[in-house]
Coordinates of C-alpha atoms in Angstrom, one line a residue:
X7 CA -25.9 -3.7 3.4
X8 CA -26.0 -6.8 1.0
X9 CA -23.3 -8.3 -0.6
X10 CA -24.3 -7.7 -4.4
X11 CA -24.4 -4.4 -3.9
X12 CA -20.6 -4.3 -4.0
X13 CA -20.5 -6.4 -7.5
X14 CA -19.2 -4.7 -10.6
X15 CA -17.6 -6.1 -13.7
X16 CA -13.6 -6.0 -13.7
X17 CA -11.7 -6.5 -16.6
X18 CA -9.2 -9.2 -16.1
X19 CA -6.7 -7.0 -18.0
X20 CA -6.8 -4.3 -15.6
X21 CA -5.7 -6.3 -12.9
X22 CA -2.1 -5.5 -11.9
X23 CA 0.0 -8.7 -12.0
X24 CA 3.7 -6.4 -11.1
X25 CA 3.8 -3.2 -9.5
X26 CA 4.0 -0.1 -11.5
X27 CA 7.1 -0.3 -13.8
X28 CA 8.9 1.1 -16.7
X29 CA 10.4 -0.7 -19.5
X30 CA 14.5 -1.2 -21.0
X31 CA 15.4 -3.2 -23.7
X32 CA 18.7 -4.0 -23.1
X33 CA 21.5 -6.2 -24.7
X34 CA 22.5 -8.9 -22.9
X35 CA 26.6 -10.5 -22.8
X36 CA 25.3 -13.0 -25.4
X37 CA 24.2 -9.9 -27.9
X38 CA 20.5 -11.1 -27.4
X39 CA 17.9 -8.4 -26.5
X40 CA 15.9 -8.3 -23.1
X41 CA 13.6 -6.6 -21.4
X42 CA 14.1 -4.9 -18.5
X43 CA 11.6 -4.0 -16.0
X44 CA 12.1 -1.7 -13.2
X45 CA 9.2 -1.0 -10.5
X46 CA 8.6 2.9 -10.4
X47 CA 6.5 2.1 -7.2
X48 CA 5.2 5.4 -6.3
X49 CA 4.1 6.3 -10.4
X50 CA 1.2 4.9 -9.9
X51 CA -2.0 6.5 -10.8
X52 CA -3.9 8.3 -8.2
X53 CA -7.5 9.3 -7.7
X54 CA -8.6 11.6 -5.2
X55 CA -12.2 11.6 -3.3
X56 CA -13.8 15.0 -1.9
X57 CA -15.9 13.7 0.4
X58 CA -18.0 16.8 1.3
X59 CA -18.3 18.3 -1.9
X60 CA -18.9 14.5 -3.1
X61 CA -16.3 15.3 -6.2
X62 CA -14.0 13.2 -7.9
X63 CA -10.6 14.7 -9.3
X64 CA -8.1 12.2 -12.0
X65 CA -6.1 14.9 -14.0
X66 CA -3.6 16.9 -13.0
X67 CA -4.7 20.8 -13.0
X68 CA -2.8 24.0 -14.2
X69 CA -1.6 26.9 -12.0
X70 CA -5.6 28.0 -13.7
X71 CA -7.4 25.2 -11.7
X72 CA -7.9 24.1 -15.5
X73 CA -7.2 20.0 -16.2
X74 CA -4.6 19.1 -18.0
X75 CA -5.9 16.6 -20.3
X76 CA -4.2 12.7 -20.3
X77 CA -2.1 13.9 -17.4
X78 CA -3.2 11.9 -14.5
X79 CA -2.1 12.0 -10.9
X80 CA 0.5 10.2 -9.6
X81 CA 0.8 8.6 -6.3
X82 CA 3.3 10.6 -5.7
X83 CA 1.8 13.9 -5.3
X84 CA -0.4 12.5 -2.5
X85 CA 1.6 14.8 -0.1
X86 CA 0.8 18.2 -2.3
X87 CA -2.6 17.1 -0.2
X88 CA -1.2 17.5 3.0
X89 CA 1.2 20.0 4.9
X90 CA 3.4 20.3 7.9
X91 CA 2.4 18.9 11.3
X92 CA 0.1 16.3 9.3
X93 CA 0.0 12.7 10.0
X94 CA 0.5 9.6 8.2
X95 CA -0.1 6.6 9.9
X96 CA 1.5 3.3 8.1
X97 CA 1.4 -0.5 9.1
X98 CA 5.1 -1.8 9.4
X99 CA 4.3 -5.2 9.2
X100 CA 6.7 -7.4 7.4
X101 CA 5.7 -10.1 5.2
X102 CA 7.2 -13.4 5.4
X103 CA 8.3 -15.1 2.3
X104 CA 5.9 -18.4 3.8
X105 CA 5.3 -20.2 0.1
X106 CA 6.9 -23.1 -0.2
X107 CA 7.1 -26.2 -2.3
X108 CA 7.6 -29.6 -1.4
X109 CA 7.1 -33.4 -2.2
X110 CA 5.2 -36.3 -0.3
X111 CA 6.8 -38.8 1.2
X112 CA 6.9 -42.1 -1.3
X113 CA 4.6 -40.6 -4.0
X114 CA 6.4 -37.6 -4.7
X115 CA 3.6 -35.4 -5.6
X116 CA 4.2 -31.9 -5.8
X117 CA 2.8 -30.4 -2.4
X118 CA 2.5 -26.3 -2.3
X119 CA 2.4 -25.4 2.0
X120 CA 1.3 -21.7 2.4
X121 CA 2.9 -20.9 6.4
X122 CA 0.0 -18.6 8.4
X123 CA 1.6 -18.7 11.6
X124 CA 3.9 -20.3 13.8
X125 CA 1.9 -22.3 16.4
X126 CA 4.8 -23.3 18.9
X127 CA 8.5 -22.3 19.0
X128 CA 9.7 -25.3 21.0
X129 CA 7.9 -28.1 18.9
X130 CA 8.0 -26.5 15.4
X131 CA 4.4 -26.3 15.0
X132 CA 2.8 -24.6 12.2
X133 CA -0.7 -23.8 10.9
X134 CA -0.6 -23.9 7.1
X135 CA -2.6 -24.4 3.8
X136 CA -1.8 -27.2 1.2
X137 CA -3.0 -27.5 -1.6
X138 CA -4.1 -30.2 -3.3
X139 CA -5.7 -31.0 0.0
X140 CA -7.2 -34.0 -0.7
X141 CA -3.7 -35.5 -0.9
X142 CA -2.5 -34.6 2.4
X143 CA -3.8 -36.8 5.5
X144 CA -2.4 -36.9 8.7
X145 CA 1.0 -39.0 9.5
X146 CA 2.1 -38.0 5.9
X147 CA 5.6 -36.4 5.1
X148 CA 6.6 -33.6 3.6
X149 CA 10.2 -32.7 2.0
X150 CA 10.9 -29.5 1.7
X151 CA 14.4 -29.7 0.2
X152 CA 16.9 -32.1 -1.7
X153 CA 19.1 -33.4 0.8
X154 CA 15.9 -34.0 2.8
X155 CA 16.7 -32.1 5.9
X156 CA 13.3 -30.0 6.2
X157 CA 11.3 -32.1 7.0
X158 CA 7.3 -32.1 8.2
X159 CA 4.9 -34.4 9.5
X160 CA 1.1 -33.6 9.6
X161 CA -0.4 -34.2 12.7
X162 CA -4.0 -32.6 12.4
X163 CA -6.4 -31.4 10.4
X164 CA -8.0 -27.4 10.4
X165 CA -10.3 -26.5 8.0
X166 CA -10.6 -28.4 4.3
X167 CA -7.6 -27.0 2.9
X168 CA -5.5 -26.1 6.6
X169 CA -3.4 -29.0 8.2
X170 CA -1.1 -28.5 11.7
X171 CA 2.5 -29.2 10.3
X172 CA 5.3 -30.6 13.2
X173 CA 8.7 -29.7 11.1
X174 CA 11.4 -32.2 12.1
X175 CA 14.4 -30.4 12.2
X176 CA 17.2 -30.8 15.5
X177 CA 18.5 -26.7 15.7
X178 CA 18.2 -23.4 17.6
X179 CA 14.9 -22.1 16.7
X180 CA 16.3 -19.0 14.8
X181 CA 18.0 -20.9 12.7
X182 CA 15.4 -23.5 12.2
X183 CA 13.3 -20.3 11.0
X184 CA 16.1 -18.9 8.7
X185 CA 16.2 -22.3 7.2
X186 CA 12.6 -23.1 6.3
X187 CA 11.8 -19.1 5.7
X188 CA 15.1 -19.4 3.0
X189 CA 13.0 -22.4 1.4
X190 CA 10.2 -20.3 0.8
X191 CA 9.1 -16.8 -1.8
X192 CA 7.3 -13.9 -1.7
X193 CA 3.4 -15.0 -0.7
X194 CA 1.8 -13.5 -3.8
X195 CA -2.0 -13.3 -4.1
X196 CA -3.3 -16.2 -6.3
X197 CA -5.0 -14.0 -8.7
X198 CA -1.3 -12.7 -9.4
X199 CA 0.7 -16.4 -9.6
X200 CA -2.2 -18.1 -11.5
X201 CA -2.5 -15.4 -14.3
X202 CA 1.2 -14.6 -14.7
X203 CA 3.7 -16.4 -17.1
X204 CA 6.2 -18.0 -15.3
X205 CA 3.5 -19.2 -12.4
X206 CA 5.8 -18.0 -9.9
X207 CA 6.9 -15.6 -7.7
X208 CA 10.6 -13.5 -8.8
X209 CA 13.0 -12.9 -7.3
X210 CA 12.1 -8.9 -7.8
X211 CA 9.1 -9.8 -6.1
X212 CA 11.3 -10.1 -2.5
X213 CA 11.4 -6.3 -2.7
X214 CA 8.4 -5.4 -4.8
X215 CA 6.0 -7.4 -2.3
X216 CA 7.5 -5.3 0.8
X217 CA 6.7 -1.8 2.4
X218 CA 9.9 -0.2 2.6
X219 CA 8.9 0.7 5.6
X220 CA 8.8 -2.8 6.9
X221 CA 9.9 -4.1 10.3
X222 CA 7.9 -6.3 12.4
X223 CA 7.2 -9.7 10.4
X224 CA 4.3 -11.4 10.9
X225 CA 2.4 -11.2 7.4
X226 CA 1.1 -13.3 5.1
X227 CA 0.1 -10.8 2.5
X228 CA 1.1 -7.0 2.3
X229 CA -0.7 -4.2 3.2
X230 CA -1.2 -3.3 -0.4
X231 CA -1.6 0.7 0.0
X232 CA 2.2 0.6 1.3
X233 CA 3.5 -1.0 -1.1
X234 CA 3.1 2.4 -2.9
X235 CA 5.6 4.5 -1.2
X236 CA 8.9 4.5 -2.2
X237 CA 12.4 5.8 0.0
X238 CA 12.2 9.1 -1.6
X239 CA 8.5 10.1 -0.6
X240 CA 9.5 9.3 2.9
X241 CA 12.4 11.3 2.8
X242 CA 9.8 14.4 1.5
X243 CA 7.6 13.7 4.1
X244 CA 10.1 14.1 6.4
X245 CA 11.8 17.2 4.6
X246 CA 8.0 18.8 4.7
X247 CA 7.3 18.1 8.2
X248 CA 4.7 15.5 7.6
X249 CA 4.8 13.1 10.6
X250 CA 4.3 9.4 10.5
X251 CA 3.2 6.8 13.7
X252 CA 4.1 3.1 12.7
X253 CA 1.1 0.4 14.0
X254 CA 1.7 -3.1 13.4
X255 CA -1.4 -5.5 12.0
X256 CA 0.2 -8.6 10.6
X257 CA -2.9 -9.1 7.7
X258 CA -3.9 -12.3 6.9
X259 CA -5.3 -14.0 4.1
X260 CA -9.0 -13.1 5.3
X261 CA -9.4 -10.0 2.7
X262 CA -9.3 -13.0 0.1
X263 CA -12.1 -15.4 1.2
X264 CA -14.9 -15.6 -0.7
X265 CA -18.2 -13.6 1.6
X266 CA -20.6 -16.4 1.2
X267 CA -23.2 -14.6 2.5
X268 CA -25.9 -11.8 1.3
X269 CA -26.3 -9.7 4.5
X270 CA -22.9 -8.6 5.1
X271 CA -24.1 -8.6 8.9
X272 CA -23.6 -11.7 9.1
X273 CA -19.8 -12.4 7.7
X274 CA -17.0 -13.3 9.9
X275 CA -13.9 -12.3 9.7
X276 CA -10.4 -14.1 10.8
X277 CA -8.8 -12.7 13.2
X278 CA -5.3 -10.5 12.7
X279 CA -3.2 -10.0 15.6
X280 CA -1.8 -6.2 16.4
X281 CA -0.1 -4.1 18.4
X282 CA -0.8 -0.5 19.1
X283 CA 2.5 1.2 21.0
X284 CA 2.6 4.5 23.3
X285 CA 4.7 6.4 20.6
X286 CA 2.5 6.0 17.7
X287 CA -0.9 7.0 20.3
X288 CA 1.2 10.2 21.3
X289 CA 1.6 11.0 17.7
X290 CA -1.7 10.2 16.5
X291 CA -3.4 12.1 19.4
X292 CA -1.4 15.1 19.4
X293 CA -2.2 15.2 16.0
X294 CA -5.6 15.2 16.2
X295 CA -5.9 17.5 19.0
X296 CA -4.1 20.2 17.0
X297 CA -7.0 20.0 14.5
X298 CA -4.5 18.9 11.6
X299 CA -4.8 15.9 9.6
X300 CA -4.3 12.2 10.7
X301 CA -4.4 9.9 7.2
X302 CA -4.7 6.1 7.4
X303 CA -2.8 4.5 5.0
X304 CA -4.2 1.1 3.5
X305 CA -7.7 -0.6 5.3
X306 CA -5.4 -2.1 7.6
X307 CA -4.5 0.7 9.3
X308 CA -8.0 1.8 9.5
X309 CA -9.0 -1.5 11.3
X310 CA -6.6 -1.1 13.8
X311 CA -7.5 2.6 14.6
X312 CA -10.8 1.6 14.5
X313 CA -10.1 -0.8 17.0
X314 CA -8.4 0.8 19.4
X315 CA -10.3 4.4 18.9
X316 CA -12.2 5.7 22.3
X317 CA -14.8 6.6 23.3
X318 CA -13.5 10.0 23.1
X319 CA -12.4 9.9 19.8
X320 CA -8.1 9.1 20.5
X321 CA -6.2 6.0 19.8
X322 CA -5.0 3.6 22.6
X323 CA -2.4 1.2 23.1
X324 CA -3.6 -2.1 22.1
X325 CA -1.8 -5.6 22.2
X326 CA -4.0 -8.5 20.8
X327 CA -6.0 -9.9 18.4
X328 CA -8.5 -7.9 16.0
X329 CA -11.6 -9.4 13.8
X330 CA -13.5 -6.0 13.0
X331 CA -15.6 -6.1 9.7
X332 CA -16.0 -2.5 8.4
X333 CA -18.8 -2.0 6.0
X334 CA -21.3 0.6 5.6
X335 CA -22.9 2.6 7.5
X336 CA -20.1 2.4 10.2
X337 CA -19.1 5.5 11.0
X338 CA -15.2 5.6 11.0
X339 CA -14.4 8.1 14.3
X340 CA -10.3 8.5 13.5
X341 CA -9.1 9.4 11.0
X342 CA -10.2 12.1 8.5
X343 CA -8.6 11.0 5.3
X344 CA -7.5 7.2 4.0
X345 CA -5.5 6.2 1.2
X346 CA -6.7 2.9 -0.4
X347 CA -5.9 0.7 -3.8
X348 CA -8.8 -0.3 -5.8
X349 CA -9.7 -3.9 -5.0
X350 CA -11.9 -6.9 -6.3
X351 CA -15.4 -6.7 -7.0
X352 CA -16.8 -8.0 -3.4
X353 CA -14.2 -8.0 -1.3
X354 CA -14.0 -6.9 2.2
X355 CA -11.4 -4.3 1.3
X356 CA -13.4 -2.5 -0.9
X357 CA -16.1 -2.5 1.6
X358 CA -13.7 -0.9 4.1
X359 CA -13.4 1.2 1.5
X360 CA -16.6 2.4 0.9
X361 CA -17.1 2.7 4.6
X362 CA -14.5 5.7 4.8
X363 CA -15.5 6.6 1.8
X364 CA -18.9 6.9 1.4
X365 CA -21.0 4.1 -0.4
X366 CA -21.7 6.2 -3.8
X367 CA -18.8 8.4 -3.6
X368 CA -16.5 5.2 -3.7
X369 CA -18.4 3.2 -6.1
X370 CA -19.0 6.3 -8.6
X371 CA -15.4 6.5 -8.1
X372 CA -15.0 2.5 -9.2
X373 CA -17.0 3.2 -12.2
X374 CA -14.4 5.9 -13.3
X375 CA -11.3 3.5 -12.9
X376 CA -12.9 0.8 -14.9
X377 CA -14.0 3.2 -17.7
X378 CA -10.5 4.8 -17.3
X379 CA -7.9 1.8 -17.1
X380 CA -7.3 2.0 -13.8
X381 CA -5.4 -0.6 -12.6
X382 CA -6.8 -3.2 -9.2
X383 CA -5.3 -5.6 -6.7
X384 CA -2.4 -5.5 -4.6
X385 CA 0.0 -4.0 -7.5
X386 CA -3.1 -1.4 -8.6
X387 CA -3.5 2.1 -8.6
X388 CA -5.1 3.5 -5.7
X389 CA -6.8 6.5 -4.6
X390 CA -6.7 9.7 -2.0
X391 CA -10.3 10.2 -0.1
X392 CA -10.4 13.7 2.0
X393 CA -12.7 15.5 3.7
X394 CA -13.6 18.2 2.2

């Protein structure tokens, strides 16, 4: 497929800058009034895709089958879709709060570092992104606090905008981490700090930028369909028997480079690390064996199972390093339903999308959420795609 073929015009105001949220105004100790926001996570709107009869439902229906008009679904009644003995599958990555902001040594420009990954635990090497690049060369210093304790030396160059980072700083390695990771926020999308206010991330944004599902941390951006569920849909699932098997694919900031290319064929994408464990194979398989439904949640999840899938259709164990590109006309072999936001005009997501999905099913389905309100990104709305 080519590249243009997954353009379409977004509306800068229907791109989510906060999660789903309701509104106080409240009075503060000085008599002045705020506003209070509070995230209602799982509110969201929801579409849902029937891929077989190639049919796409918005509204909520009466006991009649009849739609009840301006009542759209809400993520929340994603489970009325699915019963007992059904499977989620979810990506507990945890995202590490790896923007921070420091200064250069004698000029005291402003330096943003963006952490990907820890390189080597012994010599506190890092690969990160600065930005502006063209300021940082190597031997420069960067201070990362006011006393000057954290501090980092650049000793190579990556890519235009990546730099290896050697942080100076005498300690135990966990608490060398707990003190640069305290230095840092939440590592919102750009699209998100560059069009908000305040330019920043919150301090809401620690919770509202995490699955609460999260555990093993290794992210640099969240698996966007999680952020979704709240504590009480996962105590439903469990109360209705709905079973859920935990993979781990630390995403990285891939899903947000620009394909510079017209023949998707020929895009390559960076590689994610992830780990498949026996538990999560023995509840997927079983599953799937019994005929009932297994549902990836987010296109993460969907590029691990598609990486680890077999040849006979089941999901393996799997411990390394992943850069499958899913676009059309893959045929996806494990799962047989998806949940996924809506995502930017020509981005690889959306492609994923559209792979599960079907190509006109999916983008017939984009159309509607434009012409509809729907909101995109990370923060968006998102939609249910089954197969029937």
């Amino acid at each position: 497929m080519k590249l243009s073929q997954f353009k379409f015009k977004l509306p800068e105001e229907q791109v989510a800058l906060y999660p789903h949220s309701i509104y106080h105004e409240i009075t503060n100790e000085d008599g002045e009034k705020e506003t209070l926001r509070l995230s209602r996570r799982d509110e969201s709107r929801l579409m849902v895709l029937h891929r077989k009869s190639n049919t796409i439902d918005m509204l909520k229906k009466d006991k009649k089958g009849k739609e009840i008009k301006n009542s759209y679904i809400q993520f929340r009644d994603v489970l009325d879709y699915f019963n007992e003995d059904d499977c989620f599958v979810l990506n507990d990555t945890k995202v590490f709060p790896g923007r921070l902001y420091g200064t250069k040594e004698k000029t005291d420009a402003k330096i943003e570092v963006f952490l990907l990954r820890e390189l080597n635990r012994e010599m506190r090497l890092w690969d990160v992104l600065v930005e502006p690049a063209r300021k940082i060369r190597i031997g420069n210093k960067l201070f990362f606090d006011e006393i000057g304790s954290m501090v980092a030396e650049v000793i190579d160059n990556t890519t235009s905008r990546g730099r290896t980072l050697r942080f100076l700083y005498d300690c135990p390695h966990e608490e060398f981490k707990q003190e640069l990771l305290a230095l840092g926020e939440p590592p919102l999308p750009r699209y998100i700090i560059e069009n908000r206010k305040e330019k920043h991330a919150t301090p809401e944004d620690f919770e509202d930028f995490q699955c609460v599902y999260a555990k093993n941390e290794g992210a640099v951006t969240a698996p966007a369909t999680g952020l979704h569920f709240s504590r009480e849909m996962m105590k439903r699932m469990e109360i209705k028997g709905i079973k859920t098997a935990f993979v781990t694919l630390h995403c990285g900031l891939g899903c947000f480079h620009d394909i510079e290319v017209e023949d998707l064929s020929k895009h390559k994408m960076d590689s994610e690390q992830m780990l498949i464990g026996a538990e999560a194979c023995k509840i997927v398989n079983e599953t799937k064996l019994a005929k009932r439904h297994v549902c990836a949640v987010g296109t993460s999840v969907l590029k691990a199972c598609e990486t680890a899938v077999g040849t006979n259709g089941l999901l393996k164990e799997y411990d390394g390093w992943t850069n499958k590109f899913l676009f059309p006309p893959y045929k996806c072999q494990l799962p047989d339903s998806m949940i996924a936001n809506f995502y930017h005009p020509q981005s690889t997501l959306l492609m994923a999308t559209a792979t599960f999905g079907g190509y006109d099913l999916v983008m017939e389905a984009y159309d509607l959420a434009v012409k509809n309100g729907y909101q995109f990104g990370c923060f968006g709305d998102s939609l249910l795609i089954l197969n029937d």
